[in-house]
Coordinates of C-alpha atoms in Angstrom, one line a residue:
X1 CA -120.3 4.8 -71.6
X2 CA -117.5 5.6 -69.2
X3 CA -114.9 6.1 -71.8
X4 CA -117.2 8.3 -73.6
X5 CA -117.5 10.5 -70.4
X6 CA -114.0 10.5 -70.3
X7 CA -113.4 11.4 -73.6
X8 CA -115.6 14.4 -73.2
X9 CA -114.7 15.6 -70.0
X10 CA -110.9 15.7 -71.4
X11 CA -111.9 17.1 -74.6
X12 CA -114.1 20.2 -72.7
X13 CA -110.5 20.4 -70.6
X14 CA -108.6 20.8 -73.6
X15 CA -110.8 23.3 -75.1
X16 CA -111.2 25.0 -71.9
X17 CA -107.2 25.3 -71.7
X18 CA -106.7 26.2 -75.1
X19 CA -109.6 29.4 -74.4
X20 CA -107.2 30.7 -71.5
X21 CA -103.8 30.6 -73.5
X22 CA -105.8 32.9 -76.4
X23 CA -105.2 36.6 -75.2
X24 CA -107.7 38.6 -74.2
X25 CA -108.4 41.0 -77.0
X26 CA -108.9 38.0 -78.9
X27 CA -111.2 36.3 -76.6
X28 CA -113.6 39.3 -76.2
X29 CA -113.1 40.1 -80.0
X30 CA -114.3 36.4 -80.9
X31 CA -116.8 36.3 -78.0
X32 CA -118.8 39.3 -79.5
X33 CA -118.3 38.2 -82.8
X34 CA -120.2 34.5 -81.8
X35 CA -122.9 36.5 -80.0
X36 CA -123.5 38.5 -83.0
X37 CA -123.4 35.0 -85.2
X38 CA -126.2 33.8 -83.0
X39 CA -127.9 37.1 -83.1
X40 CA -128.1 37.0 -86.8
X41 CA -128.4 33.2 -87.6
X42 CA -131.4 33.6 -85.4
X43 CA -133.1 36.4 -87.0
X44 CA -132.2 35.5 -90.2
X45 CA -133.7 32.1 -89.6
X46 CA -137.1 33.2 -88.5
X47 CA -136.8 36.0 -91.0
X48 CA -136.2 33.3 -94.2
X49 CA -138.8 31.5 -93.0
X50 CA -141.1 34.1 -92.9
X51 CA -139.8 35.6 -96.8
X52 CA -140.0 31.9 -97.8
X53 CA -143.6 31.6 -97.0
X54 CA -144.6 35.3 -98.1
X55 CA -142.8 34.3 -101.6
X56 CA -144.5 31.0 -102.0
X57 CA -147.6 32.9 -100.4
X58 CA -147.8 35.4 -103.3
X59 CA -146.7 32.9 -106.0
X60 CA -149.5 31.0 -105.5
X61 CA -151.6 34.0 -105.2
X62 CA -150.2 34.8 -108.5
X63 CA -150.9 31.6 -110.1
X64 CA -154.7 31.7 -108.7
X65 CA -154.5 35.2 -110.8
X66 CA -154.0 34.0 -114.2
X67 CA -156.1 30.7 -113.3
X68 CA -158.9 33.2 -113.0
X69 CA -158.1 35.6 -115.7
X70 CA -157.8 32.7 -118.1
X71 CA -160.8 30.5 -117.3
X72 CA -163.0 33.8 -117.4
X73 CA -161.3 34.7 -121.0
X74 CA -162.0 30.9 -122.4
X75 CA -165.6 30.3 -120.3
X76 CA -167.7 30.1 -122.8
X77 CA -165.8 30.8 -126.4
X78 CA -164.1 27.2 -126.9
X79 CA -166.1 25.2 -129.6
X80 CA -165.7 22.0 -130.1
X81 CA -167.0 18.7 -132.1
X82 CA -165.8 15.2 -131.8
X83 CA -163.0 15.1 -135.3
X84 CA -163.1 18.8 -135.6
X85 CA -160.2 21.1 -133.9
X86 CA -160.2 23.8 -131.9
X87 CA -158.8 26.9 -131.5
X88 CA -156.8 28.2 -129.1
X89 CA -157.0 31.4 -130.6
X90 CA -160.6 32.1 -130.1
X91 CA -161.2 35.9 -130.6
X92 CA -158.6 37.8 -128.0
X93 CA -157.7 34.7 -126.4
X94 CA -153.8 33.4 -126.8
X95 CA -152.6 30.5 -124.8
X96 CA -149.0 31.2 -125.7
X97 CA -149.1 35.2 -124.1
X98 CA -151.0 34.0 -121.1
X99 CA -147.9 31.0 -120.8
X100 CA -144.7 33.1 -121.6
X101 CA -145.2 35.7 -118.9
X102 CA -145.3 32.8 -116.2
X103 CA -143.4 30.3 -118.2
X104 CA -146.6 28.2 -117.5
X105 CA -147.7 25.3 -119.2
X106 CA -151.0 25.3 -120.1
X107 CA -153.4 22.2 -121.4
X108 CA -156.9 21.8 -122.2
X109 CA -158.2 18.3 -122.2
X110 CA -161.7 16.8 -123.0
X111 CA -163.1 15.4 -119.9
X112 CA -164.8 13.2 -121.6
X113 CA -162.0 11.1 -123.5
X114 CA -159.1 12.6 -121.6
X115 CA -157.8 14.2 -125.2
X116 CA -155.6 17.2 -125.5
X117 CA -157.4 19.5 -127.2
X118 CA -154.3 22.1 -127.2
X119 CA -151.7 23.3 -125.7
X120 CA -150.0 27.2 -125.3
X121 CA -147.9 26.5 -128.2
X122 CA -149.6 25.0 -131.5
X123 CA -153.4 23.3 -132.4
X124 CA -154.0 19.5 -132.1
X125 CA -155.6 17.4 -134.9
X126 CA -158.0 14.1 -134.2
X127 CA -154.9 12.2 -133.5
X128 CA -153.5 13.8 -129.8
X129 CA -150.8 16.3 -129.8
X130 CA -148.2 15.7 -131.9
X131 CA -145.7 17.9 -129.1
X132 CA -146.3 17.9 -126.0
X133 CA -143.4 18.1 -123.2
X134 CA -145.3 17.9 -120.0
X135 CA -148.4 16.1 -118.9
X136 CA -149.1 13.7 -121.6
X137 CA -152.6 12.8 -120.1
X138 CA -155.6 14.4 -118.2
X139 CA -154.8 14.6 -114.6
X140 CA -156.2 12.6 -112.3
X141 CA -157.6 15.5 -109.7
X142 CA -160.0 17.7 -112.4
X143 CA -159.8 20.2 -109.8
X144 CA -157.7 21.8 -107.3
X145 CA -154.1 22.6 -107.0
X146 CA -151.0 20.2 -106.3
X147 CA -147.5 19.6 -107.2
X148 CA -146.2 17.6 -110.0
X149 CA -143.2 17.3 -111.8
X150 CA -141.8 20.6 -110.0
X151 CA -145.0 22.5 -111.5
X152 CA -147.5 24.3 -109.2
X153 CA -150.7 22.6 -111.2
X154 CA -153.6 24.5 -111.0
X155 CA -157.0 22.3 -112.8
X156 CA -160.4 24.1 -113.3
X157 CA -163.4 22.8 -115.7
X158 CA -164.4 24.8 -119.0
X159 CA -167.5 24.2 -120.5
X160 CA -167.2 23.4 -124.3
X161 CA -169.9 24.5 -126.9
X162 CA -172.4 23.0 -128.3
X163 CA -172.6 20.4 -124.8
X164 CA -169.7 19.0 -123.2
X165 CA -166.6 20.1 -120.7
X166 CA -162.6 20.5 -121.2
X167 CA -160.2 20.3 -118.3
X168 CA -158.1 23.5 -117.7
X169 CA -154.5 22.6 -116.5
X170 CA -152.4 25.4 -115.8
X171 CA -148.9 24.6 -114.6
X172 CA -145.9 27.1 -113.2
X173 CA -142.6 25.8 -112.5
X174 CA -141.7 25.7 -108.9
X175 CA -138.0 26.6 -110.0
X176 CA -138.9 29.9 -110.3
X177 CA -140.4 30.7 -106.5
X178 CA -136.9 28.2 -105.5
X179 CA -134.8 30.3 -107.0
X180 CA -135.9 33.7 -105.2
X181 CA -136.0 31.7 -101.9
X182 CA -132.4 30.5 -102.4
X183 CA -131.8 34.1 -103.2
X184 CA -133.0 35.4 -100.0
X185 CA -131.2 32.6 -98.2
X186 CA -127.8 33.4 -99.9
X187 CA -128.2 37.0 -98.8
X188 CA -129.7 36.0 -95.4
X189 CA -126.2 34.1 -95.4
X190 CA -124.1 36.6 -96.6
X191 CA -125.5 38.9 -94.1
X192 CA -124.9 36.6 -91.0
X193 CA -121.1 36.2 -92.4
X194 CA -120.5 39.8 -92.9
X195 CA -122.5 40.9 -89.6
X196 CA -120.3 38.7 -87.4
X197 CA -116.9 39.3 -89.8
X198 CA -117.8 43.2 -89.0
X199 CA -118.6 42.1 -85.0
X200 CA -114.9 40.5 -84.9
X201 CA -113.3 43.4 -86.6
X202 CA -115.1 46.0 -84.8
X203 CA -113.9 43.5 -81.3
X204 CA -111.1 43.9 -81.9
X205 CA -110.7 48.0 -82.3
X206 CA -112.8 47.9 -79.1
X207 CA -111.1 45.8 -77.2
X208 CA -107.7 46.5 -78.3
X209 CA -108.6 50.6 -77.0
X210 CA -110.0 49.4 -74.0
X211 CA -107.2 47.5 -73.4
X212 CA -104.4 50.4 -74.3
X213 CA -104.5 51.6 -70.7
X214 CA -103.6 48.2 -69.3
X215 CA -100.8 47.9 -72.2
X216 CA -99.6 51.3 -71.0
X217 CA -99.4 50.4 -67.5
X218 CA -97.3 46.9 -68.6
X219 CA -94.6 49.2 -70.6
X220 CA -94.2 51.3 -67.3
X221 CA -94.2 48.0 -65.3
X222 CA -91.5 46.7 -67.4
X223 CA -89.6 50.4 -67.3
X224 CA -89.8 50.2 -63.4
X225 CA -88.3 46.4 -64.0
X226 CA -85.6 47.5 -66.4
X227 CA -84.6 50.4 -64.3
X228 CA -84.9 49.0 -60.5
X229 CA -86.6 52.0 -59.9
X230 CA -89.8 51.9 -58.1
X231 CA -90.4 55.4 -57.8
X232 CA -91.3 55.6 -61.7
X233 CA -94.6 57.0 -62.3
X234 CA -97.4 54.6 -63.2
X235 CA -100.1 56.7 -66.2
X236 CA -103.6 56.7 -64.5
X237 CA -106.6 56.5 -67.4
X238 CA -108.5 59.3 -67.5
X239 CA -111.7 57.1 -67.0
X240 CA -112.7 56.2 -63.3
X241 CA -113.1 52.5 -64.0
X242 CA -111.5 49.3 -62.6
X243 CA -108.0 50.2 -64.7
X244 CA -107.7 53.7 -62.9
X245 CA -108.4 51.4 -59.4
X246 CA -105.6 49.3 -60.6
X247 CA -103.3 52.3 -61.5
X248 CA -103.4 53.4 -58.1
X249 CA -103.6 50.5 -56.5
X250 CA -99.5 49.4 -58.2
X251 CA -98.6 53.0 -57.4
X252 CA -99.7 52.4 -53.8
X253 CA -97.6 49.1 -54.1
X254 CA -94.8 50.6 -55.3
X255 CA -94.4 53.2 -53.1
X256 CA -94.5 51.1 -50.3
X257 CA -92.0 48.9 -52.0
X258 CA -89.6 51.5 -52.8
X259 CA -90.2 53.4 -49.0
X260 CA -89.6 49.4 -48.3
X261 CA -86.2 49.4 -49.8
X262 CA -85.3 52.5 -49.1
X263 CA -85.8 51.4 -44.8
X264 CA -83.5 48.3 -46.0
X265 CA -80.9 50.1 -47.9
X266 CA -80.3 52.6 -45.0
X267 CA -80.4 49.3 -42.5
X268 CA -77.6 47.6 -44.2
X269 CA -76.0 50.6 -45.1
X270 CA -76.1 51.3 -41.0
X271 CA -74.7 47.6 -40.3
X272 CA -71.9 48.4 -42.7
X273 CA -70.6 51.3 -41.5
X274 CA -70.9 49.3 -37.6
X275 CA -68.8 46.2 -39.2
X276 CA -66.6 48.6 -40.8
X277 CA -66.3 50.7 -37.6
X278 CA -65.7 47.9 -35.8
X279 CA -63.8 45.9 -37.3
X280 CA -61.4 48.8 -37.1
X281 CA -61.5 49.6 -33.8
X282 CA -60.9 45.3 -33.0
X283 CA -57.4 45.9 -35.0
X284 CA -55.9 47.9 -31.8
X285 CA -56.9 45.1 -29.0
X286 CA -56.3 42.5 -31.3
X287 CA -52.6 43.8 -31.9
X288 CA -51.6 44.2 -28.1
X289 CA -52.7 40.8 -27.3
X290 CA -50.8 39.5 -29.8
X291 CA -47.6 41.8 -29.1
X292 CA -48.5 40.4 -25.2
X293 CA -48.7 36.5 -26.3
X294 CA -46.0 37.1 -28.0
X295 CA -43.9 37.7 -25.2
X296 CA -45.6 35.4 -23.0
X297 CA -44.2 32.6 -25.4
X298 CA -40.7 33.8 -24.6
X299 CA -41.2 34.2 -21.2
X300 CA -42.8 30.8 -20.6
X301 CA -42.0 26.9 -20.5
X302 CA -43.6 23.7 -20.7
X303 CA -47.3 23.0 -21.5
X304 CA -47.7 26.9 -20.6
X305 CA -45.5 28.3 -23.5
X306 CA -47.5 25.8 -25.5
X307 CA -50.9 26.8 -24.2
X308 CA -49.4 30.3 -25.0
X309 CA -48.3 29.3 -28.0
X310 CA -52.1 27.7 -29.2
X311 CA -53.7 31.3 -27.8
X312 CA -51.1 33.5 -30.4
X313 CA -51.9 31.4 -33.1
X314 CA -55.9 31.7 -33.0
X315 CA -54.9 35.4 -32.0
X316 CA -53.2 35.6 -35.3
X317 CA -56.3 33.9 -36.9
X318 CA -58.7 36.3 -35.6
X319 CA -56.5 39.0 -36.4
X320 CA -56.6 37.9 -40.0
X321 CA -60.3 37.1 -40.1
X322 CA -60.7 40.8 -38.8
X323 CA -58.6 42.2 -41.3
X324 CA -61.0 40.4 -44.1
X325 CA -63.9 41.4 -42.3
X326 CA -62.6 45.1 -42.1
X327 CA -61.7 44.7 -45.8
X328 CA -65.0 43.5 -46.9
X329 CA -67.0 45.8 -45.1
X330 CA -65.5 49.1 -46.8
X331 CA -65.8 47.4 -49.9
X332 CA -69.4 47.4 -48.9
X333 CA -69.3 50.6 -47.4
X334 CA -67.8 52.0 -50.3
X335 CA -64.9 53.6 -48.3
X336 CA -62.4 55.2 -50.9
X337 CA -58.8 54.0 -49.2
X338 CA -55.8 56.5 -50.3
X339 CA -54.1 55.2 -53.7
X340 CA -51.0 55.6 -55.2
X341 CA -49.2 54.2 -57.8
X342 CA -48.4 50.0 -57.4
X343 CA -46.7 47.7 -59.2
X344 CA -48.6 44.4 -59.1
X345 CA -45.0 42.5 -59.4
X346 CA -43.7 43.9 -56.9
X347 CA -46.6 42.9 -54.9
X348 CA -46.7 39.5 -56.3
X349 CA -43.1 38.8 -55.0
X350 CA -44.0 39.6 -51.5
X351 CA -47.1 37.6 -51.9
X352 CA -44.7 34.6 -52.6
X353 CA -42.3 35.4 -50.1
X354 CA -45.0 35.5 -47.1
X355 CA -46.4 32.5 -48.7
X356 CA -42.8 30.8 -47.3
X357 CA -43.5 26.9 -46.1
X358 CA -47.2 26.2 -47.4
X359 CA -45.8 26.1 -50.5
X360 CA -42.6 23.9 -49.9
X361 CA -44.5 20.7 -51.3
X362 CA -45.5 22.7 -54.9
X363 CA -44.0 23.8 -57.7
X364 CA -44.1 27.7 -58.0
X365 CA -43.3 29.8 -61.0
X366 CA -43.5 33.1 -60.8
X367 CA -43.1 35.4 -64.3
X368 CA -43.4 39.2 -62.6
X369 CA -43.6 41.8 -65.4
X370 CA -44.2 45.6 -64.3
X371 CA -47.5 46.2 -64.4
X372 CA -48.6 49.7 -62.3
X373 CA -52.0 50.6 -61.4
X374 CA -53.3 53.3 -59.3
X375 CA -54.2 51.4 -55.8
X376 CA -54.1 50.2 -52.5
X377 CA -51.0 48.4 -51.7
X378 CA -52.2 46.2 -48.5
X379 CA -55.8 45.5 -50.6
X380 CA -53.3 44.1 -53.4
X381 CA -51.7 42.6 -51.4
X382 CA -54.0 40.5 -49.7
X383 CA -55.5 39.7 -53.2
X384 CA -52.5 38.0 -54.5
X385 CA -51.9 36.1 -51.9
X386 CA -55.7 35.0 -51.3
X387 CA -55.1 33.6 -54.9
X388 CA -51.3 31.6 -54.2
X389 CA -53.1 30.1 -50.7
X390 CA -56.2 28.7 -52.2
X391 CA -54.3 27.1 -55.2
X392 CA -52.0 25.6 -52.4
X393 CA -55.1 24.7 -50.3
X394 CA -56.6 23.0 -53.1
X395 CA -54.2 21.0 -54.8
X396 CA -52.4 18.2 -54.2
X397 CA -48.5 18.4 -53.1
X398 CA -46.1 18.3 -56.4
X399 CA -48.9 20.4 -58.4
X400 CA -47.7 23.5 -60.5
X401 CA -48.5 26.5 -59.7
X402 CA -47.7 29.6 -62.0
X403 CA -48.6 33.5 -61.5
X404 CA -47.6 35.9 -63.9
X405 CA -48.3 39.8 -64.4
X406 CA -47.9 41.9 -67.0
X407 CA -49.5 44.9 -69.0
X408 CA -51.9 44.0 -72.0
X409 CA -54.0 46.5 -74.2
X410 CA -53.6 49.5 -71.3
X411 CA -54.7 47.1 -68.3
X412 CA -52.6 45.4 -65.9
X413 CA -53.6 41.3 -66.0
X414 CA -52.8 39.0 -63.1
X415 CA -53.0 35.6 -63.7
X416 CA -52.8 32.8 -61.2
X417 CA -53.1 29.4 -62.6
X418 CA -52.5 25.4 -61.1
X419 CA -52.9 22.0 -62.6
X420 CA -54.7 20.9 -60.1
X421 CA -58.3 18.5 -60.0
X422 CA -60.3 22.5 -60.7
X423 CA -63.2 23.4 -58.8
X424 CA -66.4 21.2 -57.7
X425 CA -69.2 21.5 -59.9
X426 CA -71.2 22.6 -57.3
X427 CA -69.0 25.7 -55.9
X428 CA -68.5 26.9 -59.3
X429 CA -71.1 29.2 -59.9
X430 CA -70.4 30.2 -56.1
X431 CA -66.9 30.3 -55.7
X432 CA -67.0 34.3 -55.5
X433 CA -69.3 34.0 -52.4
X434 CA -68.3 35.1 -48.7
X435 CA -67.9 31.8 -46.5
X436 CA -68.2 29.5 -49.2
X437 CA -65.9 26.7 -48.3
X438 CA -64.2 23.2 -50.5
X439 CA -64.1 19.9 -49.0
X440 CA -59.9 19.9 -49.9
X441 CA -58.8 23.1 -47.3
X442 CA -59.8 20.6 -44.4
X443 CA -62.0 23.1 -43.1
X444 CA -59.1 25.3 -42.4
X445 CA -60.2 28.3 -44.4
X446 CA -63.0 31.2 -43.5
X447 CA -64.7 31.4 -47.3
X448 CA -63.9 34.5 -47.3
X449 CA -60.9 34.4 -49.6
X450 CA -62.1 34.9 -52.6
X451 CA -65.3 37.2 -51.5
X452 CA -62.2 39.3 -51.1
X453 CA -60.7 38.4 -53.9
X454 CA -63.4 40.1 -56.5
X455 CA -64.4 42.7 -54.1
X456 CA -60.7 44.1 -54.0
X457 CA -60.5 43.9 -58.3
X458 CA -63.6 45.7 -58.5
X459 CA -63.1 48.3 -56.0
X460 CA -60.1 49.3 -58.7
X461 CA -62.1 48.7 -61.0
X462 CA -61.1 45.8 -62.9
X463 CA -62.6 42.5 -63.3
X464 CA -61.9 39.0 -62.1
X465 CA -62.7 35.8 -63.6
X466 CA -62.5 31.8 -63.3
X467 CA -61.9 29.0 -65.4
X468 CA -62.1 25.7 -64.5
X469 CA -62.5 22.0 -65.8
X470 CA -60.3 20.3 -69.1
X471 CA -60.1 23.1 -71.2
X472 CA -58.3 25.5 -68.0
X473 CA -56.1 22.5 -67.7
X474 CA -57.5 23.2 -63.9
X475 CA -58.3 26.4 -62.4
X476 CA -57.4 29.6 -63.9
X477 CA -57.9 32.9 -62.4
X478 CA -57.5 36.2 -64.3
X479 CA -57.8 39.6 -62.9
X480 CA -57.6 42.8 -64.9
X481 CA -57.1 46.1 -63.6
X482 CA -56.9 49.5 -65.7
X483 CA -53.0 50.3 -65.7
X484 CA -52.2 53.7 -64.1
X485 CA -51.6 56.6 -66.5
X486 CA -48.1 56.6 -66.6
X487 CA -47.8 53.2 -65.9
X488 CA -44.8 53.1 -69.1
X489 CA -42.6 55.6 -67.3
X490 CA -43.3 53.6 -64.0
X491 CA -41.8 50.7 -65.7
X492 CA -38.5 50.0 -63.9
X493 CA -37.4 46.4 -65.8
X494 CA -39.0 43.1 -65.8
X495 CA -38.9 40.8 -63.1
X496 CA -39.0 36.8 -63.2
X497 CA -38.8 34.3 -60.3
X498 CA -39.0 30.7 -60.1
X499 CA -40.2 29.7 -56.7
X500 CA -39.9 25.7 -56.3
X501 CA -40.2 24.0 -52.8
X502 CA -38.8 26.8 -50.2
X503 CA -36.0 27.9 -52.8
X504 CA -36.8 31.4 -53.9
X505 CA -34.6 33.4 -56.6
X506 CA -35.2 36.4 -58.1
X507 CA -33.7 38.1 -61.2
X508 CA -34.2 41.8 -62.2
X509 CA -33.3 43.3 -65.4
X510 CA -33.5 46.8 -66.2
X511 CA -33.9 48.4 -68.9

């Protein structure tokens, strides 16, 4: 009895879930559409019951009709002697027309002897009929009306001349009265099909036009989604229903949200310009205490020079992370910096030569090609070499490290490339973030190498990408800037250099 339960309650869960994934349109469509099926079954039910007794009512009506008619035409004209026959065609009187319009059976027995004295069809001799189809013998009710052999029987008493009685049976197939109630049902049936087919159908219109305003306001939903733009205007039905509550009720929403943004937009656009601002305005103390600790460490001996010493190199530290800071922030500022025409190998072989001792334990190879694009020279610069120091950082000592520029299909391409272990699976999809940091640096790092890295390529409007893992061979960084217009007549040669260990040679051919 439990598992039964269980079974049911599960199955009513299933049935319940499967009624909430169907969309609406179809649920109201197929909800008025059952209502209308129970509409009609119902009144079509009381409605064939009602036909089915009215037909039955008047077919037996009917058959007490012709009863009548026919006893009162044969009361009184049948003759009949014991070895004599009689006729059924006494005067006006014909079996056979009173039977075809029915398709009755008629008999007249003796009541006597229970002998068929004839039938609608033909006369009888002394011996009993010689055809008869139906109701061989006299019945055994001599009055009254039953069923028999699917015939309505109808059985009333004649009298015979000179003396005796005959037995009247007058039989109408029930066929006929089932027929014209299976009729009715059929189109009873019918009528419940098409009534609720038409409900469905005509559910659906309905429902689908009620439900245009909420479509209309999911395409300007998904508008104000594709665009970012919550100002868009949301349609408003002209009916004052529940939709038109709803209309202005997301166009509230979104005004708020977009008065929202707007507040945050000119907040962090505030903070920016502050960080931009000052990180500028740090550059100037930052640079006399350094020129100061600088000369301090000349000056001064012993654990003081050393003490000095510490103080100008977390001086220079600072400085730096204030020159990424100040870099980021009018990237995010948008701050247009003055451009003018840069080749990118000229600025890679600086990058290498202030790259100096970290790189004395790897194998550098530099392949410089002019490549000139319209940009800032310091923002450059500090891109290249973000890219050199965080392959040294994250590699072992002895790994290869090559850089290369060159021009390719109008763009200038930088590509910095090592054979070292790649990048973690989990700070790949985040390498590009500010102060994400690797394990392998030893913590020496800000995370803000690379943040700078992508924000300086796309302030020029190129594009920068990673590849990492087997197929890189390790990690692979490409950048692509747009060359400068005349970038072919600011070609002055090629340059290549092979940087291994501390060794540094260049070698410039012009053309």
């Amino acid at each position: 009895m439990g598992s039964l339960a269980s079974f049911i309650r599960s199955a009513a869960r299933a049935t319940y879930s499967a009624y909430r994934s169907v969309p609406i349109r179809w649920r109201l469509a197929g909800g008025s559409a059952a209502l209308t099926f129970v509409i009609l079954a119902g009144f079509a039910a009381i409605v064939g019951t009602l036909i089915n007794r009215q037909v039955r009512a008047q077919f037996a009506a009917q058959q007490a009709g012709a009863v009548d008619k026919l006893y009162g035409e044969l009361n009184g004209k049948l003759h009949y002697t014991h070895g004599t026959a009689v006729d059924c065609k006494q005067g006006r009187v014909s079996l056979g027309d009173y039977a075809s319009a029915e398709h009755a059976e008629i008999r007249i027995f003796d009541t006597s002897d229970g002998y068929l004295l004839c039938t609608q069809s033909e006369i009888n001799g002394h011996h009993g009929p010689a055809r008869p189809q139906l109701f061989r013998a006299l019945p055994a009710k001599t009055s009254g009306i039953f069923d028999s052999s699917g015939y309505r029987v109808a059985v009333r008493q004649l009298p015979i001349q000179p003396v005796g009685k005959a037995t009247l049976l007058y039989a109408v197939p029930l066929s006929d009265v089932d027929h014209t109630a299976a009729e009715v049902q059929i189109f009873l049936l019918l009528g419940v099909l098409g009534g609720t087919v038409a409900a469905l159908i005509a559910g659906l219109f309905v429902s689908a036009r009620a439900m245009r305003p909420i479509v209309e306001l999911t395409d300007a939903a998904r508008e104000i989604e594709r665009t970012r733009d919550a100002s868009g205007q949301i349609p408003h039905p002209e009916a004052e229903d529940e939709i038109a509550e709803l209309a202005r009720t997301l166009e509230g929403m979104l005004g708020a949200l977009d008065a929202a943004r707007s507040h945050t937009q000119t907040t962090l656009d505030r903070q920016r310009e502050f960080v931009a601002d000052a990180s500028h305005e740090l550059r100037t103390p930052l640079t006399s205490v350094l020129a100061n600790l600088e000369l301090l460490t000349e000056e001064l001996a012993g654990e003081q020079a050393e003490t000095a010493e510490a103080a100008l190199r977390s001086t220079r530290r600072m400085r730096r992370l204030v020159g990424d800071l100040l870099l980021l922030a009018r990237a995010d500022a948008r701050r247009v910096q003055p451009r003018r025409p840069t080749d990118l190998a000229d600025v890679l072989l600086e990058a290498v030569s202030e790259l100096g001792p970290m790189a004395e334990h790897h194998d550098v190879t530099i392949s410089a090609h002019s490549a000139v694009v319209e940009g800032v020279s310091d923002d450059l610069h500090r891109l290249i070499l973000n890219l050199l120091e965080n392959a040294v950082r994250h590699t072992p000592p002895g790994t290869p490290i090559s850089a290369t520029t060159r021009l390719e299909d109008g763009e200038a391409v930088l590509i910095v490339q090592d054979a070292g272990p790649g990048i973690p699976a989990d700070l790949e999809a985040r390498v590009f973030e500010r102060f994400v940091r690797g394990g392998r640096d030893g913590g020496r790092g800000s995370g803000l190498g690379l943040a700078i890295v992508r924000a300086v390529a796309l302030s020029h409007g190129g594009t920068v990408q990673v590849q990492a893992g087997p197929e890189a061979n390790g990690t692979r960084f490409e950048i692509r800037i747009p060359a400068a217009a005349d970038a072919a007549a600011a070609v002055d040669g090629d340059q290549t250099s092979t940087t291994t260990g501390r060794t540094i040679g260049r070698r410039r051919n012009r053309s």
